[in-house]
XYZ file of C-alpha atoms in Angstrom:
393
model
C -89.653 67.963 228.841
C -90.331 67.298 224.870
C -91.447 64.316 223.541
C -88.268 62.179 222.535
C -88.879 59.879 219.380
C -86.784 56.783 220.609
C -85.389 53.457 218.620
C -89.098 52.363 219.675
C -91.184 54.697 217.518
C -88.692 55.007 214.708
C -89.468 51.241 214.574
C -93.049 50.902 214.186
C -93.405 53.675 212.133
C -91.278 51.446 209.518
C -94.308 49.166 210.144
C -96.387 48.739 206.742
C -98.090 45.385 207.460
C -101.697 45.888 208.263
C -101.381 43.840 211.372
C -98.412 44.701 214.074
C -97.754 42.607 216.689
C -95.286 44.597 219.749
C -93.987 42.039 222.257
C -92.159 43.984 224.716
C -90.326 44.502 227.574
C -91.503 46.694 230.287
C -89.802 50.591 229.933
C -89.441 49.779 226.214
C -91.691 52.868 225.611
C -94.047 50.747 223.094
C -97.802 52.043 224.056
C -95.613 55.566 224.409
C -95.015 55.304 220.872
C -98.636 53.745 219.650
C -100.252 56.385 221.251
C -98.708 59.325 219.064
C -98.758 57.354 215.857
C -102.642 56.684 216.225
C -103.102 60.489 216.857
C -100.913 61.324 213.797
C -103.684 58.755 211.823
C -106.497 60.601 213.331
C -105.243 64.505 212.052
C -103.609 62.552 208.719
C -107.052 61.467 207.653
C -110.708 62.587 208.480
C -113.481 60.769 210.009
C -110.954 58.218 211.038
C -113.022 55.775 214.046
C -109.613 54.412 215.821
C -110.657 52.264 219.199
C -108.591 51.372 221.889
C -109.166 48.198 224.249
C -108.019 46.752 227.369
C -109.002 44.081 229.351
C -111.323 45.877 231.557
C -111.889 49.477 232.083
C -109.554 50.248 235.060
C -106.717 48.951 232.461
C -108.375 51.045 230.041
C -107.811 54.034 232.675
C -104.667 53.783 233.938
C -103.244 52.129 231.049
C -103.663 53.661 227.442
C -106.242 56.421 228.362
C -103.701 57.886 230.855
C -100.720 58.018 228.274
C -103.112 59.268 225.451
C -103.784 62.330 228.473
C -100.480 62.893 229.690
C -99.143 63.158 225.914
C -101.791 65.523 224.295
C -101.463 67.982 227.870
C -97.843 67.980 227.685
C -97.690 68.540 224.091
C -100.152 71.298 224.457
C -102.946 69.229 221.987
C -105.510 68.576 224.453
C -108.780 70.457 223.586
C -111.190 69.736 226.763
C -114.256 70.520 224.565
C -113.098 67.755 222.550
C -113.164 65.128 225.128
C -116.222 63.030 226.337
C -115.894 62.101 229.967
C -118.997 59.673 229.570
C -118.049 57.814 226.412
C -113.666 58.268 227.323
C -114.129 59.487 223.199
C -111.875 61.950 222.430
C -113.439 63.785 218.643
C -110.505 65.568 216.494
C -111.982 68.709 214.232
C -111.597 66.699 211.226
C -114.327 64.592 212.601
C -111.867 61.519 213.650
C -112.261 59.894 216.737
C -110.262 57.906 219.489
C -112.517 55.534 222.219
C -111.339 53.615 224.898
C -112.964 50.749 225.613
C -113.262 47.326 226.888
C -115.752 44.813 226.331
C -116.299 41.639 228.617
C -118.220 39.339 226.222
C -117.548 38.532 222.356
C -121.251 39.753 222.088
C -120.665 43.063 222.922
C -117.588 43.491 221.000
C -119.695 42.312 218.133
C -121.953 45.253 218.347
C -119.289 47.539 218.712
C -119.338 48.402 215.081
C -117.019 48.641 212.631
C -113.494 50.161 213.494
C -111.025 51.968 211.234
C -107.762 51.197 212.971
C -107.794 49.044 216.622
C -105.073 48.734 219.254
C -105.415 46.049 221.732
C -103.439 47.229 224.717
C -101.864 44.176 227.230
C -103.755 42.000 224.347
C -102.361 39.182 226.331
C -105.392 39.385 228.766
C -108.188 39.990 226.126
C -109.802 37.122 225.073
C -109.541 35.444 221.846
C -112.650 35.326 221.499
C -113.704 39.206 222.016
C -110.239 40.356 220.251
C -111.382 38.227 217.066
C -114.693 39.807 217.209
C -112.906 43.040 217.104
C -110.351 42.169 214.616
C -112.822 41.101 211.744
C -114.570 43.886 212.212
C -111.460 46.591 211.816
C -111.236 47.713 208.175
C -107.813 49.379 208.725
C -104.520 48.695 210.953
C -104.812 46.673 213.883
C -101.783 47.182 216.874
C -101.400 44.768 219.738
C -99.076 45.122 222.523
C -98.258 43.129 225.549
C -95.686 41.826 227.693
C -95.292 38.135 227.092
C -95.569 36.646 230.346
C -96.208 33.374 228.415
C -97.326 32.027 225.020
C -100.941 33.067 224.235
C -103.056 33.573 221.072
C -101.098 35.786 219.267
C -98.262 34.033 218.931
C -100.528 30.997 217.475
C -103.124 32.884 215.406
C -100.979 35.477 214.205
C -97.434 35.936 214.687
C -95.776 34.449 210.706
C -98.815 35.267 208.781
C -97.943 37.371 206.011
C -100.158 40.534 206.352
C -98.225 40.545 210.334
C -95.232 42.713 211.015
C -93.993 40.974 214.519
C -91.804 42.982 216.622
C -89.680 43.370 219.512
C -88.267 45.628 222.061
C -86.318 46.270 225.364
C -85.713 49.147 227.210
C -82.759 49.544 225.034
C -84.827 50.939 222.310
C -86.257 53.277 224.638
C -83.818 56.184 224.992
C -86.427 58.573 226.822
C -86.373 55.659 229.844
C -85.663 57.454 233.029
C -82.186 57.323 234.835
C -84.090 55.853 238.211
C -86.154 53.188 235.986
C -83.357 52.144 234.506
C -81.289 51.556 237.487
C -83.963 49.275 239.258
C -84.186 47.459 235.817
C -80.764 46.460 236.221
C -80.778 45.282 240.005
C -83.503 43.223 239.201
C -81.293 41.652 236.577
C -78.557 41.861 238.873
C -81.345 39.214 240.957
C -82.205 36.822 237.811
C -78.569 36.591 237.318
C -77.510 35.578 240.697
C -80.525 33.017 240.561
C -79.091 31.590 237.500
C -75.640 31.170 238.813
C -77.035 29.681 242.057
C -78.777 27.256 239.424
C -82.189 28.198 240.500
C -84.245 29.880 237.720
C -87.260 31.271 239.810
C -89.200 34.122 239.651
C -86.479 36.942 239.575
C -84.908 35.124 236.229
C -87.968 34.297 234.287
C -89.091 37.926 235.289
C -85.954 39.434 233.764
C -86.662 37.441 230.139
C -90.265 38.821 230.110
C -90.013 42.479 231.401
C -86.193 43.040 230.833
C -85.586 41.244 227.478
C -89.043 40.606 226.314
C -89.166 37.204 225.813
C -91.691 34.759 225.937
C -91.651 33.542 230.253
C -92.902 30.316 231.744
C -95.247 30.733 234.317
C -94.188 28.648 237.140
C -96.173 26.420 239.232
C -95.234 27.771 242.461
C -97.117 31.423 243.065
C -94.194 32.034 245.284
C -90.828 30.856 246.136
C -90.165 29.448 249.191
C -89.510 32.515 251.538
C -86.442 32.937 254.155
C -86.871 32.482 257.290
C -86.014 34.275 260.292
C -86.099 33.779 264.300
C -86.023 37.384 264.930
C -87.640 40.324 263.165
C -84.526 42.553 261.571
C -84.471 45.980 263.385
C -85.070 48.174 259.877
C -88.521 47.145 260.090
C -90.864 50.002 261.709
C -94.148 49.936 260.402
C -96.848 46.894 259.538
C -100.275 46.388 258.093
C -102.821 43.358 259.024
C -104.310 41.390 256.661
C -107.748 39.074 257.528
C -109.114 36.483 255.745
C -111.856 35.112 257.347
C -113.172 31.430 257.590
C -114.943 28.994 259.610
C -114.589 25.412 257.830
C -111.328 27.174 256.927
C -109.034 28.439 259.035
C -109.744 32.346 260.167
C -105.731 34.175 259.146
C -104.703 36.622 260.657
C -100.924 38.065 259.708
C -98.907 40.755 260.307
C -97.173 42.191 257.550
C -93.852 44.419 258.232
C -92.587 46.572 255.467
C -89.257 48.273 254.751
C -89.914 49.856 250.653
C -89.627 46.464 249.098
C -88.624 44.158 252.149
C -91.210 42.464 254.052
C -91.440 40.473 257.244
C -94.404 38.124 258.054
C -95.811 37.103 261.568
C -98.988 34.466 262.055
C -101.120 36.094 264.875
C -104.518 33.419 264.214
C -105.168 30.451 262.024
C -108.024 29.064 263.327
C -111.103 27.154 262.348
C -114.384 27.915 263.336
C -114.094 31.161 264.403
C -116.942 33.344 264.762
C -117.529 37.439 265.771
C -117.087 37.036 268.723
C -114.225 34.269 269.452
C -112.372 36.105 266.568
C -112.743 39.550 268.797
C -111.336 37.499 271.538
C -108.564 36.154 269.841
C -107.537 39.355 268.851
C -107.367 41.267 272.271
C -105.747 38.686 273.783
C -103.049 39.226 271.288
C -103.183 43.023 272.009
C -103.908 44.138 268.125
C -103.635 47.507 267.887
C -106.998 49.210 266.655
C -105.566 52.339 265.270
C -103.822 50.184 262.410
C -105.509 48.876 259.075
C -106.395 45.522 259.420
C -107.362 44.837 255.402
C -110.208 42.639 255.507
C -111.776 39.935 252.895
C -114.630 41.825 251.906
C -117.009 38.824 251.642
C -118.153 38.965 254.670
C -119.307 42.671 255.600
C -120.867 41.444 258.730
C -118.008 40.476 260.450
C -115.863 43.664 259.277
C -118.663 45.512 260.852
C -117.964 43.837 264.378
C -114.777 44.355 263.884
C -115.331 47.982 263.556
C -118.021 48.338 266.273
C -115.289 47.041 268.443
C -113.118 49.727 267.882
C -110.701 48.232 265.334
C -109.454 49.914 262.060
C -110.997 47.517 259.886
C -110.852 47.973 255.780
C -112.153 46.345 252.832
C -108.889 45.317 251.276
C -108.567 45.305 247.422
C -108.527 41.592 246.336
C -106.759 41.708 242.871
C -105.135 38.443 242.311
C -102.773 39.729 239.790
C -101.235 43.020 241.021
C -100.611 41.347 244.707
C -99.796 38.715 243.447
C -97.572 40.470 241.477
C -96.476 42.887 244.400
C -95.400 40.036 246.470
C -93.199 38.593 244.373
C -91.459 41.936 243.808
C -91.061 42.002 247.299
C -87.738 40.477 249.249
C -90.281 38.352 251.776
C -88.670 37.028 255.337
C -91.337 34.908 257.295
C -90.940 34.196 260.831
C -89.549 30.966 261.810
C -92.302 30.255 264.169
C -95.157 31.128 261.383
C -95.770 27.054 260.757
C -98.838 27.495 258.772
C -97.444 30.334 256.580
C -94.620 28.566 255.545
C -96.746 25.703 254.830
C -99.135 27.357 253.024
C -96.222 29.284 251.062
C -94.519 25.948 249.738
C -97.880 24.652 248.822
C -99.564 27.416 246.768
C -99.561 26.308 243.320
C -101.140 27.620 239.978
C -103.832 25.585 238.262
C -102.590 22.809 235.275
C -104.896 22.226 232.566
C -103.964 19.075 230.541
C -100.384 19.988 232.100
C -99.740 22.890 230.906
C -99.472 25.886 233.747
C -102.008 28.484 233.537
C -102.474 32.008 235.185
C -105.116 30.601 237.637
C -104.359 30.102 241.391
C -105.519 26.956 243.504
C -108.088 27.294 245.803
C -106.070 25.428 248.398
C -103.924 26.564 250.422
C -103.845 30.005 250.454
C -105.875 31.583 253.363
C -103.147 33.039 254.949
C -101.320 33.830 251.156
C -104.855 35.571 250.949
C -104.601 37.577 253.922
C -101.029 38.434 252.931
C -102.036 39.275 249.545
C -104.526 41.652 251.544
C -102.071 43.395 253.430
C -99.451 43.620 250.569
C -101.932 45.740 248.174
C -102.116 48.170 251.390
C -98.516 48.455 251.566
C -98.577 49.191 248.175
C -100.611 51.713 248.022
C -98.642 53.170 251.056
C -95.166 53.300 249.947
C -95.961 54.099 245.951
C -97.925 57.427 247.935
C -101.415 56.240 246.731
C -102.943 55.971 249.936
C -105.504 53.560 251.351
C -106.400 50.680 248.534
C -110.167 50.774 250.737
C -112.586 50.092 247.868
């Protein structure tokens, strides 16, 4: 299929203020149309040095990089010879250049150089800091997207100056959005609206005004909202993952996580203090666990995985990102079973950290062993049902 030029790209290419700021929805097809325009600047003008940044380099990857590939190989303007694997540079023939890159301290972004034209991609989880760095040192155009999952530094240091074009989009703009993205976009509005009739604005609404109408959200206090409960475990539920997080002064967790494409049901097997190797081993043929199913461990302590694994059991290192199963979880319609005391506990309790107040992005450390352990078994079902495989690291 062609590239489509959408609502999107007709927009920003209107764009003649140096800076451009693109809050958007999710779908609304924004870093699909920065992409192209910043390869258009690279042929339009030699010796052009335009850099691209993320938060870290596995946003980098999947993120920009992989729409910059999948646009130049589908439009048949990928020239392998031109492309440096090492340095994720890709040099045009009239000597311009595209790099993607992240930088973790404002140092290093300081001795990045001077840049010809920047794009900070998700810009909402670069810091200030390292994106000022970056800025000040950019002779040329600098493009920021993000979803606005809440106010951050944009908004303050930029957004009204007068060099700043501010802009905003929804999937509405994007008339190359898919038929099947679409539809889910509206169920889940279909969810924020039956939360707001119900008169309880929770996740699925203030999801809907970030990633469906790209507004500025509220994060809210409670990771979670307080999860159904059931006496039974419905019958459309075949397969399950474990998640383990272990402890001693804390309690051990051990849950079982059923999964049905987006529905899950949770069961508490062990939550237990002062557990070691062995009395954990114990616990856990008592209870019959299965050893021929992943049981996605907290990778901290690689001793006790290893037990677990000289014992015959399926044990994993289970990929800890906050965010994403955090994120995953929340997507997910989540039952918990009725007899799961601790769970449901732990689920009304887990909070995000205040400063001076003011909700921040930052989880508790209280609280949350077995929201860890489910966290660890969510990422696995995610990788299972989106076809990516095991999330092992």
């Amino acid at each position: 299929m062609s590239f489509e030029i959408t609502t999107t790209l007709r927009t920003l290419l209107k764009s003649k203020k140096r800076i451009k700021v693109v809050q958007g929805a999710t779908s609304s097809g924004k870093t699909f149309s920065i992409i192209p325009i910043l390869i258009d600047r690279a042929l339009a003008t030699p010796h052009q040095r335009i850099t691209v940044v993320a938060e870290t380099m596995q946003g980098v990857r999947e993120g920009a990089m992989a729409i910059f590939m999948d646009f130049t190989i589908k439009e048949g303007r990928f020239v392998q010879e031109q492309w440096n694997g090492t340095f994720l540079k890709y040099r045009f023939r009239n000597g311009s250049t595209i790099q993607f890159k992240s930088f973790d301290t404002e140092g290093k972004a300081k001795a990045s150089g001077k840049h010809q034209i920047l794009f900070l991609n998700e810009a909402n989880h670069i810091d200030y800091e390292i994106a000022d760095a970056l800025m000040v040192r950019t002779t040329g155009e600098i493009w920021l997207d993000f979803n606005a999952d809440s106010e951050f530094w944009a908004h303050k240091e930029l957004v009204g100056r007068d060099d700043v074009d501010f802009m905003k989009f929804t999937y509405k703009e994007n008339e190359a959005i898919p038929q099947a993205i679409k539809d889910d976009l509206l169920r889940r509005e279909a969810k924020a609206m039956a939360e707001d009739k119900r008169g309880q604005r929770g996740y699925w609404w203030n999801w809907w005004q970030v990633y469906g109408l790209g507004e500025v959200g509220q994060l809210l206090e409670n990771v979670y909202p307080v999860w159904e409960q059931a006496t039974e475990k419905p019958e459309r539920f075949k397969y399950f993952v474990y998640g383990l997080d272990f402890g001693f002064e804390h309690p051990t967790a051990l849950v079982k996580v059923w999964y049905c494409e987006h529905d899950l049901f949770i069961e508490e097997l062990i939550y237990k203090s002062g557990l070691t190797s062995g009395g954990l081993l114990a616990e856990m043929k008592r209870l019959g666990i299965e050893t021929d199913v992943e049981i996605m461990c907290d990778y901290a302590r690689p001793e006790m995985i290893q037990d677990l694994i000289n014992d015959g059991y399926y044990a994993l290192k289970a990929n800890k990102s906050v965010d994403d199963g955090l994120s995953f979880i929340n997507e997910c319609n989540v039952t918990v079973s009725a007899s799961a005391i601790n769970i449901i506990e732990e689920n009304k309790k887990y909070k995000r950290k205040k400063i001076n107040g003011v909700v921040t992005e930052g989880v508790v450390k209280m609280n949350d062993d077995a929201m860890d352990a489910i966290r660890y078994a969510g990422m696995e079902i995610k990788s299972l049902i989106t076809g990516g495989g095991s999330s092992i690291l």
